[in-house]
mmCIF file of C-alpha atoms in Angstrom:
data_model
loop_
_atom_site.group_PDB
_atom_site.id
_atom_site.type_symbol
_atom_site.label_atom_id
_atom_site.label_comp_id
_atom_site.label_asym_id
_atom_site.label_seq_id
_atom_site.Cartn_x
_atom_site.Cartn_y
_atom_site.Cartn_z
ATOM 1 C CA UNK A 1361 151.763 99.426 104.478
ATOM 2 C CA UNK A 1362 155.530 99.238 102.994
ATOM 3 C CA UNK A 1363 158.443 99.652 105.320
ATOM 4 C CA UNK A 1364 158.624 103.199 103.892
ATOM 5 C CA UNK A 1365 155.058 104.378 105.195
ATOM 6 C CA UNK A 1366 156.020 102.596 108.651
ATOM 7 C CA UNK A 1367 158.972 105.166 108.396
ATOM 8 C CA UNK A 1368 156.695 107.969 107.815
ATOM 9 C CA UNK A 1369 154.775 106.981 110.480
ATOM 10 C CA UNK A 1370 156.846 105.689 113.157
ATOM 11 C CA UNK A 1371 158.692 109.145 113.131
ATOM 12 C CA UNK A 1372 155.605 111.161 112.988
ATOM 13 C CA UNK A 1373 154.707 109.631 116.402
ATOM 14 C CA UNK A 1374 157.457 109.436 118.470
ATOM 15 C CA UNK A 1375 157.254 111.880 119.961
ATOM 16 C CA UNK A 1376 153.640 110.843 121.275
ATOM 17 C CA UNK A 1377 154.385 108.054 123.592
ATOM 18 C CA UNK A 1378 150.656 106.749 123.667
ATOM 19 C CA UNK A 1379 150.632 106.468 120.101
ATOM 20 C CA UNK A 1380 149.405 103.247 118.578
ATOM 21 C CA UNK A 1381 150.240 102.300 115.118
ATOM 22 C CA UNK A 1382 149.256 98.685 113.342
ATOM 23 C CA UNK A 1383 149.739 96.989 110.040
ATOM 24 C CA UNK A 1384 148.421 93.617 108.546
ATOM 25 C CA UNK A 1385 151.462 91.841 106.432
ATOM 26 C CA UNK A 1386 150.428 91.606 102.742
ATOM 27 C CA UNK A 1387 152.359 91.009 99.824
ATOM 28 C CA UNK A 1388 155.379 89.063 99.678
ATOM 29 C CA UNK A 1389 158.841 91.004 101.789
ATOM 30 C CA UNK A 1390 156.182 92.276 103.820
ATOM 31 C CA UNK A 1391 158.462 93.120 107.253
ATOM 32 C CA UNK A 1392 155.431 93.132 109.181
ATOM 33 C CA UNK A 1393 155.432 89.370 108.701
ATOM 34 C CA UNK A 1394 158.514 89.140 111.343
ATOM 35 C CA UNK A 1395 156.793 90.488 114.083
ATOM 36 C CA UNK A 1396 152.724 89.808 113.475
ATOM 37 C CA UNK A 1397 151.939 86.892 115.652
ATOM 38 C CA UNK A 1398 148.729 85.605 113.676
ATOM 39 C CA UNK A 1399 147.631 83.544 111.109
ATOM 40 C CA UNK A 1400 145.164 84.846 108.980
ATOM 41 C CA UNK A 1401 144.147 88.742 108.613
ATOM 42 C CA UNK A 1402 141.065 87.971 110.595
ATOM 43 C CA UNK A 1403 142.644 87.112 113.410
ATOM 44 C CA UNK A 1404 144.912 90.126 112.946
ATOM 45 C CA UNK A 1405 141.725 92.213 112.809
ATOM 46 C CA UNK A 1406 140.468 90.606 115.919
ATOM 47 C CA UNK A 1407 143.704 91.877 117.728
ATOM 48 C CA UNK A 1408 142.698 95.311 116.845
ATOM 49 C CA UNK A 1409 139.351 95.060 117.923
ATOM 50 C CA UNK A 1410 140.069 93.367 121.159
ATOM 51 C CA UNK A 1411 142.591 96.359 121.994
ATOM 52 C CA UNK A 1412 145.196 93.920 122.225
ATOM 53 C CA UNK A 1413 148.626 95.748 121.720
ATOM 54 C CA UNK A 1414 152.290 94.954 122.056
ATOM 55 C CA UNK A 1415 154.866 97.272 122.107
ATOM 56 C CA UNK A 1416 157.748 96.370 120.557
ATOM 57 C CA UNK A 1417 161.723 98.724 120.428
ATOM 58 C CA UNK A 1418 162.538 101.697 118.002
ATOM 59 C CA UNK A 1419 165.996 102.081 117.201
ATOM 60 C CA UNK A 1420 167.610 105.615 116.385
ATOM 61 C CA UNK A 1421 170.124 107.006 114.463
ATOM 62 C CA UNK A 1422 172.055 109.917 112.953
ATOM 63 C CA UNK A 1423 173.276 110.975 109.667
ATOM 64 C CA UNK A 1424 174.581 114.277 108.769
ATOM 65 C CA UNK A 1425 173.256 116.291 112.063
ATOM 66 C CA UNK A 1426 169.631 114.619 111.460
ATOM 67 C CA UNK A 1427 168.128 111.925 114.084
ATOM 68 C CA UNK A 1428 165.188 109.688 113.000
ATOM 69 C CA UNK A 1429 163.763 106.528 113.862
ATOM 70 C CA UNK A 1430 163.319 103.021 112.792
ATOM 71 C CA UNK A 1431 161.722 99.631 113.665
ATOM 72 C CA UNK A 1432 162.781 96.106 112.046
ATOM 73 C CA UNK A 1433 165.708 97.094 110.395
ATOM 74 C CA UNK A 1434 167.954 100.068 108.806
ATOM 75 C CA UNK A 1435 169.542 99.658 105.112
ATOM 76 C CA UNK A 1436 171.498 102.113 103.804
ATOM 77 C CA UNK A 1437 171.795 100.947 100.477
ATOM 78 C CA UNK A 1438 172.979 98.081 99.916
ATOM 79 C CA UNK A 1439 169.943 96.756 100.930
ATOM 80 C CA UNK A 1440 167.970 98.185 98.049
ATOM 81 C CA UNK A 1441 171.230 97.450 95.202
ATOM 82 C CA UNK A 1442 171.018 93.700 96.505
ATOM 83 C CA UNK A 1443 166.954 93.905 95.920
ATOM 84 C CA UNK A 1444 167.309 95.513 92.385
ATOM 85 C CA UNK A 1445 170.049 93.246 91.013
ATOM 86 C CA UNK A 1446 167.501 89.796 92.604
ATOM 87 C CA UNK A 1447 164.780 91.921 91.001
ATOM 88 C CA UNK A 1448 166.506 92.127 87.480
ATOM 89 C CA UNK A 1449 168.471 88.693 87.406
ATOM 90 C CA UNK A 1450 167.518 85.745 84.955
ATOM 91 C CA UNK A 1451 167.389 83.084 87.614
ATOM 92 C CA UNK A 1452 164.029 85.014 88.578
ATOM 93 C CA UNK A 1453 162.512 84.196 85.537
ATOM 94 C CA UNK A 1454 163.389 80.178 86.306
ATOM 95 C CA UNK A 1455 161.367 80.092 89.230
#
């Protein structure tokens, strides 16, 4: 799952507070990766067969009259200008 369809989710369910949403990091950037606790996907699987949940904080904000909801982290921007111009530069091509 990107950080986008976490988005999606995460404010699709809050406002059911038994909700229970998981993701397995993949990829490389994943953000999942900063707060899955495993190893290997296996043992992320076994987590999710063995019930075993964590919760872990939402944070919320508000932009032109509008609430939502995150979790990990909130860019407005510059985030995804500083991603393009790594994504584009030359030095990428170097490593």
């Amino acid at each position: 799952m990107s950080g986008d369809t976490i988005n999606e989710l995460i404010n699709g369910a809050i406002g059911f507070p038994h909700a229970i949403i998981g993701s397995l990091a993949a990829g490389c950037g994943n953000y999942v990766r900063g707060i899955q606790k495993t190893e290997s996907v296996e043992e992320a699987l076994s987590l999710f067969q063995d019930n075993a949940f964590s919760a872990i904080d939402i944070g919320q904000f508000e932009t032109k009259g509008k609430v939502g909801y995150f979790v990990n982290s909130l860019g407005m921007g510059i985030d995804a200008e500083t991603s393009d111009e790594a994504d584009c530069s030359p030095l990428k091509k170097m490593v």
